mmCIF file of N, CA and C in Angstrom:
data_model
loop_
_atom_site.group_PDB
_atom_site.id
_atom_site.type_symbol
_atom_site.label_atom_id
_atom_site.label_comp_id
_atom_site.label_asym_id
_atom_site.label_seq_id
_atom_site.Cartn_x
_atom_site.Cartn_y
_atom_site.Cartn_z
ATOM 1 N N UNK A 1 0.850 -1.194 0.000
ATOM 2 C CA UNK A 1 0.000 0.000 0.000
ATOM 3 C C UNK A 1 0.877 1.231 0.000
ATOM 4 N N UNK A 2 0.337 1.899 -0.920
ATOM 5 C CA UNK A 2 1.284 3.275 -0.800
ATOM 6 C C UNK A 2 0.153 4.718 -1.148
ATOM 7 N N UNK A 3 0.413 5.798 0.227
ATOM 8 C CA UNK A 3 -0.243 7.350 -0.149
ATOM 9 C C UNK A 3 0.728 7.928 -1.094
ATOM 10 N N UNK A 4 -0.393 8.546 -1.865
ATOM 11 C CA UNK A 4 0.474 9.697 -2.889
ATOM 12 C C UNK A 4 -0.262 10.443 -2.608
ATOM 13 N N UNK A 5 0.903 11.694 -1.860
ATOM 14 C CA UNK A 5 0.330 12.678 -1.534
ATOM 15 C C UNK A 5 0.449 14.055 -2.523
ATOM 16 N N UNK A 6 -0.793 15.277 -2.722
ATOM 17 C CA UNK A 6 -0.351 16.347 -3.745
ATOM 18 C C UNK A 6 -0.764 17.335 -3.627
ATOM 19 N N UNK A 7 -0.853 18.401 -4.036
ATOM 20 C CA UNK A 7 -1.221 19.547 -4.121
ATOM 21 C C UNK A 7 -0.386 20.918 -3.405
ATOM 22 N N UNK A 8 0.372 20.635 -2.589
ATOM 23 C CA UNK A 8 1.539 21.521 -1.929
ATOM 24 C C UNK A 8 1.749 22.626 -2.536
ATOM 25 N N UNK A 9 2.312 23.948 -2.101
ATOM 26 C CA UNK A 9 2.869 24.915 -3.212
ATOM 27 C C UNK A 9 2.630 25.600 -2.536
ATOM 28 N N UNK A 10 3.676 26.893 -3.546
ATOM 29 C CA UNK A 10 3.628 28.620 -2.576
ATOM 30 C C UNK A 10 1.943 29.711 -2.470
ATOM 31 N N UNK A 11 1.624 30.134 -2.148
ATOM 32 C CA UNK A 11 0.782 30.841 -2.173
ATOM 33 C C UNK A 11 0.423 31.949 -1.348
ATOM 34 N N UNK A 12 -0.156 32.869 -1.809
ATOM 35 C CA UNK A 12 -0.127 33.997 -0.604
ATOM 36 C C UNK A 12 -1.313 33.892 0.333
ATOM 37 N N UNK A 13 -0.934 34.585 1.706
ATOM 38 C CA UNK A 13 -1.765 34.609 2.432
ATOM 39 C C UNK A 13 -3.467 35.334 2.160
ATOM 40 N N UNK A 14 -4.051 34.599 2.837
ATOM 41 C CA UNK A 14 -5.585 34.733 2.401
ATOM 42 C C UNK A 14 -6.001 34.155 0.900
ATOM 43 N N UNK A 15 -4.756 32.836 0.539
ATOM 44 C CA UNK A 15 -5.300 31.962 -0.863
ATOM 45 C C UNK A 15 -6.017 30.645 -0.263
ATOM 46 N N UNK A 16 -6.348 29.905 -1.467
ATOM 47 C CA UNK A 16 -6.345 28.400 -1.304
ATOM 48 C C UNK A 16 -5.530 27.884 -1.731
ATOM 49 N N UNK A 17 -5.375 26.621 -1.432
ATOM 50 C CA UNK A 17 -5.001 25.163 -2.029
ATOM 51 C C UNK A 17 -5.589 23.858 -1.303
ATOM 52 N N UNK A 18 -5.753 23.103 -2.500
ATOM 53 C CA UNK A 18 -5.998 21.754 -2.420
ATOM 54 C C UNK A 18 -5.404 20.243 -2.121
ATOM 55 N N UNK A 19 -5.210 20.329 -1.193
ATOM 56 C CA UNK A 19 -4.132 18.788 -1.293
ATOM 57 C C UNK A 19 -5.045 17.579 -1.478
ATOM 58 N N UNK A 20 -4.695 16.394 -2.083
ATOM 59 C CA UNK A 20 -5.206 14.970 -2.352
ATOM 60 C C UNK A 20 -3.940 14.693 -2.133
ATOM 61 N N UNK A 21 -4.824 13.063 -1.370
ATOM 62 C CA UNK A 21 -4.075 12.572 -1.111
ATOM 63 C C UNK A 21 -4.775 10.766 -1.461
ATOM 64 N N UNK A 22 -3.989 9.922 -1.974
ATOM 65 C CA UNK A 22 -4.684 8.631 -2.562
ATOM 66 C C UNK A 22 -3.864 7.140 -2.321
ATOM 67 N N UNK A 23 -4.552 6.525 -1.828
ATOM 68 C CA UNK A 23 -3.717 5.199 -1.354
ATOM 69 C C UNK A 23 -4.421 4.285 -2.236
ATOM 70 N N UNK A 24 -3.438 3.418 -2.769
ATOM 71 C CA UNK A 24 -3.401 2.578 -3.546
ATOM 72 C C UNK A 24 -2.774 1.395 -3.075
ATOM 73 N N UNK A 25 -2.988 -0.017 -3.892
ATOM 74 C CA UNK A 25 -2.255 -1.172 -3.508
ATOM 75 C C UNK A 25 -4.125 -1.994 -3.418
ATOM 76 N N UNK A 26 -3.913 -3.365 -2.598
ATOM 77 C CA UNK A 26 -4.699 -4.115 -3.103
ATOM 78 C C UNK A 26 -5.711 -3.882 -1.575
ATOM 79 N N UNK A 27 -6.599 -2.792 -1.440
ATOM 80 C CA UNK A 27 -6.868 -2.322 -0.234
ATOM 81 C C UNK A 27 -8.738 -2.571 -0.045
ATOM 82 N N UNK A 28 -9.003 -3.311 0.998
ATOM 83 C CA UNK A 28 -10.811 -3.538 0.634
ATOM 84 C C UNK A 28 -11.267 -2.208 1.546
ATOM 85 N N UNK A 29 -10.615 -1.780 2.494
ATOM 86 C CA UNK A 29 -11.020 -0.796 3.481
ATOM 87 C C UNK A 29 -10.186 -0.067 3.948
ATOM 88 N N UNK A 30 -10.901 1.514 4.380
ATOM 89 C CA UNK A 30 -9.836 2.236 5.324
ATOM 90 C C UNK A 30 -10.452 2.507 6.174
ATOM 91 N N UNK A 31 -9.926 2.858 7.576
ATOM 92 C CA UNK A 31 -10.848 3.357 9.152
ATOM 93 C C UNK A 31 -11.427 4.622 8.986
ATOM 94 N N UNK A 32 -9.938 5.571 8.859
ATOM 95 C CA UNK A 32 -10.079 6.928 8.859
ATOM 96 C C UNK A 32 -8.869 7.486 8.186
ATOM 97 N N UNK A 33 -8.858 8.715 8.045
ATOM 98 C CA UNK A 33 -7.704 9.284 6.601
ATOM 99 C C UNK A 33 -7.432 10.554 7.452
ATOM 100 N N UNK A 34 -6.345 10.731 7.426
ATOM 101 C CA UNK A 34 -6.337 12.284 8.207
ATOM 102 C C UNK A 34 -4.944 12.690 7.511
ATOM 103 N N UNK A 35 -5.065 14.562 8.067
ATOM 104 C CA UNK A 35 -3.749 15.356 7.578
ATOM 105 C C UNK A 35 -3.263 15.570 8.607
ATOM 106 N N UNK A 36 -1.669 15.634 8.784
ATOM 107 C CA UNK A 36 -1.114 16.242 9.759
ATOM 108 C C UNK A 36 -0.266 17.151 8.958
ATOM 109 N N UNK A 37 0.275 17.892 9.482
ATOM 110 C CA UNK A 37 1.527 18.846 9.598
ATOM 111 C C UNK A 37 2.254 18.636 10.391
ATOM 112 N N UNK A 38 3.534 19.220 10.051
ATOM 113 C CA UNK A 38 4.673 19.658 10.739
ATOM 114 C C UNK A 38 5.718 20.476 10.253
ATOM 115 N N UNK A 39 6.265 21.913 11.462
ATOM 116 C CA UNK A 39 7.037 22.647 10.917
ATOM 117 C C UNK A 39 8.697 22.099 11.755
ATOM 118 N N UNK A 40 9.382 22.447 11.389
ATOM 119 C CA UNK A 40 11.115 22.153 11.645
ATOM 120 C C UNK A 40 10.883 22.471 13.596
ATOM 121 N N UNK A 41 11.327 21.259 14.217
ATOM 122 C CA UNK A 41 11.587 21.639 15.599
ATOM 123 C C UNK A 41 10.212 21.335 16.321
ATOM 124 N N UNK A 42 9.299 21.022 15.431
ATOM 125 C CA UNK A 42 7.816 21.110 16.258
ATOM 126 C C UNK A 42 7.462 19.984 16.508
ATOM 127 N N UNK A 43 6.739 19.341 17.398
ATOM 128 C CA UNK A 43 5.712 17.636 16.802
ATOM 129 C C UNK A 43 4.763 18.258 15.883
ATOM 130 N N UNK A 44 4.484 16.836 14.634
ATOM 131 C CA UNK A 44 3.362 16.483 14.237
ATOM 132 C C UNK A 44 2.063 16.848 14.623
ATOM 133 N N UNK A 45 1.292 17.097 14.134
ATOM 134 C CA UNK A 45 0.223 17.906 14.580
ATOM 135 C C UNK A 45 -0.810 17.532 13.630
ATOM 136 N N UNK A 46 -1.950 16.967 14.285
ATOM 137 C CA UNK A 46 -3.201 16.428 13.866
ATOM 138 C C UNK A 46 -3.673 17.820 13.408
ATOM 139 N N UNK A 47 -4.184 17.601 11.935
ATOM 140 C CA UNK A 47 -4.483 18.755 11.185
ATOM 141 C C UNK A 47 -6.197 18.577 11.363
ATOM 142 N N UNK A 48 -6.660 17.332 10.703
ATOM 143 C CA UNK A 48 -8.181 16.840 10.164
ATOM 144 C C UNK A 48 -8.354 15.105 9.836
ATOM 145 N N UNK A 49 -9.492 14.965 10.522
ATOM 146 C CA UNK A 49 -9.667 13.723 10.453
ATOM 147 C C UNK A 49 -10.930 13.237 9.802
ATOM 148 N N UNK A 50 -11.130 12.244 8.866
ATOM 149 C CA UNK A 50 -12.596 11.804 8.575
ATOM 150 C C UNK A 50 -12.372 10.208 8.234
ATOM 151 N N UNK A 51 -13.291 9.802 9.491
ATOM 152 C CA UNK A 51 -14.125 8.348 9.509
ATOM 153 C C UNK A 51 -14.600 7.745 8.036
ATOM 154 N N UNK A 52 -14.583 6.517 7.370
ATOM 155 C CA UNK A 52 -15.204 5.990 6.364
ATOM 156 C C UNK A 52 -16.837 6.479 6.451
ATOM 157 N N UNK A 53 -17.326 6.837 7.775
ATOM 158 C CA UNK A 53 -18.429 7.159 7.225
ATOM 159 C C UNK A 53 -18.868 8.786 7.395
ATOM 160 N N UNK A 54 -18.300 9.594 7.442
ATOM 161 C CA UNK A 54 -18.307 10.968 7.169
ATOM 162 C C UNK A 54 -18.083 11.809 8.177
ATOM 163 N N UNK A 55 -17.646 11.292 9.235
ATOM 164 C CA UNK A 55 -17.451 12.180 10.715
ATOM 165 C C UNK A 55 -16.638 12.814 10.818
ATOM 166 N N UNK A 56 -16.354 13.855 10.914
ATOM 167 C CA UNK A 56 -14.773 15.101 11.004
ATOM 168 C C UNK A 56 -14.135 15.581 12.205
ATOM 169 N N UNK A 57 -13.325 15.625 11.806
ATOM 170 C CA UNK A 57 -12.402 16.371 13.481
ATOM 171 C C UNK A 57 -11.543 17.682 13.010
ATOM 172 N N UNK A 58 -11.777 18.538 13.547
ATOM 173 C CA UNK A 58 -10.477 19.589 12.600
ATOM 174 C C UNK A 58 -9.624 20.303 14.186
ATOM 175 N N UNK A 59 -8.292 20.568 13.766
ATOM 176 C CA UNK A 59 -7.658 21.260 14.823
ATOM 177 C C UNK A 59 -8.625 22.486 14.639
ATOM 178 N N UNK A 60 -8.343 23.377 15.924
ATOM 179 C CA UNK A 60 -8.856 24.234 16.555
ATOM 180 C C UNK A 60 -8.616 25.555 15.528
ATOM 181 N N UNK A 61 -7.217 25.412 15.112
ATOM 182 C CA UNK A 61 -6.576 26.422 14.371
ATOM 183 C C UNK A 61 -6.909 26.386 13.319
ATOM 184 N N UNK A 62 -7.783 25.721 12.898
ATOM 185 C CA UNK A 62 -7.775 25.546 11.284
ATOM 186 C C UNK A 62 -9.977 25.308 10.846
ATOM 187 N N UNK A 63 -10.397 25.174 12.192
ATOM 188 C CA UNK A 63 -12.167 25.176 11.867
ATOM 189 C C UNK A 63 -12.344 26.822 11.156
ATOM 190 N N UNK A 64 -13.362 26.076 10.369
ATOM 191 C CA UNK A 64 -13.951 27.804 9.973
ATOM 192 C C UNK A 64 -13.016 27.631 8.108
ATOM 193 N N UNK A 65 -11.801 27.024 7.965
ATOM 194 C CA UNK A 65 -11.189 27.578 7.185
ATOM 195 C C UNK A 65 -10.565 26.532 6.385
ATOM 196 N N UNK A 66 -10.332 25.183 6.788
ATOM 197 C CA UNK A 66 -9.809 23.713 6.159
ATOM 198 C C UNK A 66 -11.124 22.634 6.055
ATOM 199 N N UNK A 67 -11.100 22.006 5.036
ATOM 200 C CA UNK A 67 -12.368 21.165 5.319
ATOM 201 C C UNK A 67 -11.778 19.442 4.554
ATOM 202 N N UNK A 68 -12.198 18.877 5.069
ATOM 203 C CA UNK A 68 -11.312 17.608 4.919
ATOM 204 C C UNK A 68 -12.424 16.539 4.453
ATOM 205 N N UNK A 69 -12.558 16.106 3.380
ATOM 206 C CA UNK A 69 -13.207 15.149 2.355
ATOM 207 C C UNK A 69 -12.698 13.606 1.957
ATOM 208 N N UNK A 70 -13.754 12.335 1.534
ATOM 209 C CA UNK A 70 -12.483 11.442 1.179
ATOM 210 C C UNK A 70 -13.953 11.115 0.124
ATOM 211 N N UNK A 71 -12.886 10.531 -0.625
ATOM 212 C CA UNK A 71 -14.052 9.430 -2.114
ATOM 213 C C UNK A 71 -13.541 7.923 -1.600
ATOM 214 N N UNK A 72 -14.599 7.363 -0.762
ATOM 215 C CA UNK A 72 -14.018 6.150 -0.500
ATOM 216 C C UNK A 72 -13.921 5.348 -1.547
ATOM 217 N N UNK A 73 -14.491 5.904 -2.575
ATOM 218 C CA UNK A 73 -14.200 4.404 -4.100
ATOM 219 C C UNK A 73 -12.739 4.777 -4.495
ATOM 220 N N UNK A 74 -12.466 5.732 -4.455
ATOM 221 C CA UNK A 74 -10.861 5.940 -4.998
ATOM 222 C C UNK A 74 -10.108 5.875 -4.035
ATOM 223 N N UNK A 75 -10.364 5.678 -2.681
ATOM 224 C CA UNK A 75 -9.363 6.196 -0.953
ATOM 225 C C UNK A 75 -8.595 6.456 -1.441
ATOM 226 N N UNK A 76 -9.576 8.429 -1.323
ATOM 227 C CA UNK A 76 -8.660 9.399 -1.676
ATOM 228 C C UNK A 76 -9.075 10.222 -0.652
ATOM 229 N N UNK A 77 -8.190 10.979 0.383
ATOM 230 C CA UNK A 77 -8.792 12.068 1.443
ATOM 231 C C UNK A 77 -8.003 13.274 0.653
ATOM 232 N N UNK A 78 -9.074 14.466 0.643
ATOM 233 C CA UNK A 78 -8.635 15.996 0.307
ATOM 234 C C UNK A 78 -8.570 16.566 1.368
ATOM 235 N N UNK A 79 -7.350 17.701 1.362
ATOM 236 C CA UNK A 79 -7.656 18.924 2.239
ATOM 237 C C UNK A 79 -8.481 20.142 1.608
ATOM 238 N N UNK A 80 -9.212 20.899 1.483
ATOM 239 C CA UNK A 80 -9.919 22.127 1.083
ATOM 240 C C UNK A 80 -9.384 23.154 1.934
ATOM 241 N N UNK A 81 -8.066 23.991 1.435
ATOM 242 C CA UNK A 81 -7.535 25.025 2.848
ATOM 243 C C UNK A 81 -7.708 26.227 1.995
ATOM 244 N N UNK A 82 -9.100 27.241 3.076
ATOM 245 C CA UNK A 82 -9.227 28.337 2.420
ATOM 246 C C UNK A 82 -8.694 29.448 3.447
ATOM 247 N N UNK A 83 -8.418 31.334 3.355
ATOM 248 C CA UNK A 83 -8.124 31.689 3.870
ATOM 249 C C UNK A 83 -6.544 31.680 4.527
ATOM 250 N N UNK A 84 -5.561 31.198 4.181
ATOM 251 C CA UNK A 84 -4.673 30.758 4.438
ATOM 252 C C UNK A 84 -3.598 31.483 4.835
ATOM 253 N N UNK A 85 -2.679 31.075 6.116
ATOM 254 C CA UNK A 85 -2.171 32.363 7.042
ATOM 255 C C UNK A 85 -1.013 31.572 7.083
ATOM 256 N N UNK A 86 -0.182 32.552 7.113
ATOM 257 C CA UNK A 86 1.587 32.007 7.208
ATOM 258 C C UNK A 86 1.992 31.294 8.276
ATOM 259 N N UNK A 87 1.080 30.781 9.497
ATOM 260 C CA UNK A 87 1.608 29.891 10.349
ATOM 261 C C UNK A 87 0.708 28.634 9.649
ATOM 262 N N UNK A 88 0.218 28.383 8.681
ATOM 263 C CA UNK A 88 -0.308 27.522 7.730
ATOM 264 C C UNK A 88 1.184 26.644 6.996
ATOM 265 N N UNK A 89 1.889 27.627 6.894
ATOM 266 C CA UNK A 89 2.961 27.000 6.679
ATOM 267 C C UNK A 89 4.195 25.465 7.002
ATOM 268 N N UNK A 90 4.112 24.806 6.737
ATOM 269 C CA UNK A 90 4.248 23.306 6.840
ATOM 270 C C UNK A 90 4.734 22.224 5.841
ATOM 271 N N UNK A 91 5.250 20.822 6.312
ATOM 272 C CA UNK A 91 5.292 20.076 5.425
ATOM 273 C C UNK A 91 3.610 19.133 6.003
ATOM 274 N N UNK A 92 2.677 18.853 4.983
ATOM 275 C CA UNK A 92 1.445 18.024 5.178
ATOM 276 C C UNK A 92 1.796 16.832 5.005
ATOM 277 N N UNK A 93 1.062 15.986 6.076
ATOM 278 C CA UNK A 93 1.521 14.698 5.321
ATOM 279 C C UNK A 93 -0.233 14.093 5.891
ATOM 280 N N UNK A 94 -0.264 13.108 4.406
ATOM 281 C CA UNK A 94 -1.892 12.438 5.159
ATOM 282 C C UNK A 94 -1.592 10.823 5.683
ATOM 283 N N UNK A 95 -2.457 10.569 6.391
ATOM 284 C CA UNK A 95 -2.107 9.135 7.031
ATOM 285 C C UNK A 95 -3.579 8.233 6.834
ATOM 286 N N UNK A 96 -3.654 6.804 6.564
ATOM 287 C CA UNK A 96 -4.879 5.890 6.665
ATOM 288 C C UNK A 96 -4.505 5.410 7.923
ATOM 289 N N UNK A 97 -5.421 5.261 8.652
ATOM 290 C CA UNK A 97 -5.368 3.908 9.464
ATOM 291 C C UNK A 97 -6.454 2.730 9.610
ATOM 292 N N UNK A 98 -5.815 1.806 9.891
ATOM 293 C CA UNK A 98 -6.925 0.536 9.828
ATOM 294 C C UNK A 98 -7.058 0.456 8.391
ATOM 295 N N UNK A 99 -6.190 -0.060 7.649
ATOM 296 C CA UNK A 99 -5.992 -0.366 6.151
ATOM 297 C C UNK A 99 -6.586 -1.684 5.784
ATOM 298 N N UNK A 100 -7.677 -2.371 5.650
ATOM 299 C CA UNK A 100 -7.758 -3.535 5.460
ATOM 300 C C UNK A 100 -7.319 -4.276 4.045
ATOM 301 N N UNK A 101 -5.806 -4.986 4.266
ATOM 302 C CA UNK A 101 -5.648 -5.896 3.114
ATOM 303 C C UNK A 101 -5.678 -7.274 3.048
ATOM 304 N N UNK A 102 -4.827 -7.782 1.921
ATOM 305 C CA UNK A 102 -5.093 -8.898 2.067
ATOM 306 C C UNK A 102 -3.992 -10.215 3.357
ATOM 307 N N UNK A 103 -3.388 -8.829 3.530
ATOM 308 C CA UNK A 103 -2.343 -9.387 4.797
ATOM 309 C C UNK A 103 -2.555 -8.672 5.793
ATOM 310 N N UNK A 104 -3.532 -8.112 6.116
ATOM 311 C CA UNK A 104 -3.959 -7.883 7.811
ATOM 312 C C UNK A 104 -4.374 -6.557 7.461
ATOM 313 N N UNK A 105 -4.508 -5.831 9.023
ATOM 314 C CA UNK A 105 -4.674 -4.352 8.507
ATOM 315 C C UNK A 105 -4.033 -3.635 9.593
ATOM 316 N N UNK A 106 -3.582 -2.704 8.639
ATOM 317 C CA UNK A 106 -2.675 -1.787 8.840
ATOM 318 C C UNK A 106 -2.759 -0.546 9.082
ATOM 319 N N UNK A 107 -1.798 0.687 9.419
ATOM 320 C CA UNK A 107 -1.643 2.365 9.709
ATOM 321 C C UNK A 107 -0.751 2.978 8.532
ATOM 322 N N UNK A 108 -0.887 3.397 8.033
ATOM 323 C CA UNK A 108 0.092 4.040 6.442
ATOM 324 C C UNK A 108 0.470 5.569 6.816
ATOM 325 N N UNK A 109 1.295 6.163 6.264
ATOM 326 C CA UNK A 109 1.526 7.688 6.104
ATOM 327 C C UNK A 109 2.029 7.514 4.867
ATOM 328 N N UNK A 110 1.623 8.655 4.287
ATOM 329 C CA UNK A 110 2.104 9.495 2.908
ATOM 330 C C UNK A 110 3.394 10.264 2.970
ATOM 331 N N UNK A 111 3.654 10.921 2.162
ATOM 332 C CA UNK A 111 5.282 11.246 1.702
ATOM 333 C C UNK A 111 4.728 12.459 2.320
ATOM 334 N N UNK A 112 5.172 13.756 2.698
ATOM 335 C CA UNK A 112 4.748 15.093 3.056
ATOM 336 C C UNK A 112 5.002 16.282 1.193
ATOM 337 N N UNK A 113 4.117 16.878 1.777
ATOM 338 C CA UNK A 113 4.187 17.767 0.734
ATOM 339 C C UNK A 113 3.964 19.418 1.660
ATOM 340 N N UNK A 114 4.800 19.862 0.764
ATOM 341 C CA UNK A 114 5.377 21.481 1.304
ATOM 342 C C UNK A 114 4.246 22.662 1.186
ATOM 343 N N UNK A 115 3.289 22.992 2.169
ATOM 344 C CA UNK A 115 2.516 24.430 1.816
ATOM 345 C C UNK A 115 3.519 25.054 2.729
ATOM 346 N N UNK A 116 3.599 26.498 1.327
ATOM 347 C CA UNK A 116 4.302 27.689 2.044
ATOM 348 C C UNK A 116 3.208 28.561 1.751
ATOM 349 N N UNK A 117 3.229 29.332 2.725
ATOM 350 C CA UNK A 117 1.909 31.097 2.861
ATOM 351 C C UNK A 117 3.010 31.836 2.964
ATOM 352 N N UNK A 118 3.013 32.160 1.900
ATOM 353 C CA UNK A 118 4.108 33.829 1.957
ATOM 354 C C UNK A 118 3.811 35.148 1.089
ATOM 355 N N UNK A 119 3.834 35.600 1.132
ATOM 356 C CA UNK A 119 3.297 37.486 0.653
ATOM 357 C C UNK A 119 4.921 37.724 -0.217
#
């Protein structure tokens, strides 16, 4: 099983961007799909979370303004980040857990991808 994670890039503050993120391999199920971040020196930081069946969690810092989606036929989770402020700034990375394959089930992370908010 492998996430490919995308959408990263520069943009100025008060833009959007879109990250997808898509796990592939021979997969019948996922639990839940979430984004984290992290900047240099910091922990990991639970960005947004959504359940296979549509339930959300968003950090505190980010309600009102990130909205977190998945297409379970493709397990693919999006970020939707609108409004976007230079402590937005980060490498994203998305994670499955509870992967059901055909050899057990599993917790995955994706490769990180770089949002910069800069003016």
């Amino acid at each position: 099983v492998q996430l490919q994670a995308s959408g990263g890039g520069l943009v100025q503050p008060g833009g959007s961007l879109r990250l997808s993120c898509a796990a592939s391999g021979s997969i019948f199920s996922i639990n839940a799909m979430s984004w984290y971040r992290q900047v240099p020196g910091k922990q990991r930081e639970l960005v947004a979370a959504i359940t296979s069946g549509g339930s959300t969690n968003y950090a505190d810092s980010v309600k009102g303004r990130f909205t977190i989606s998945r297409d379970n036929a493709k397990n693919t989770v999006y970020l939707q980040m609108n409004s976007l402020k230079p402590e937005d700034t980060a490498v994203y990375y998305c994670s499955a857990v509870g992967v059901l394959t055909t050899r057990g089930r599993y917790d995955y992370w994706g490769q990180g991808t770089l949002v910069t908010v800069s003016s």
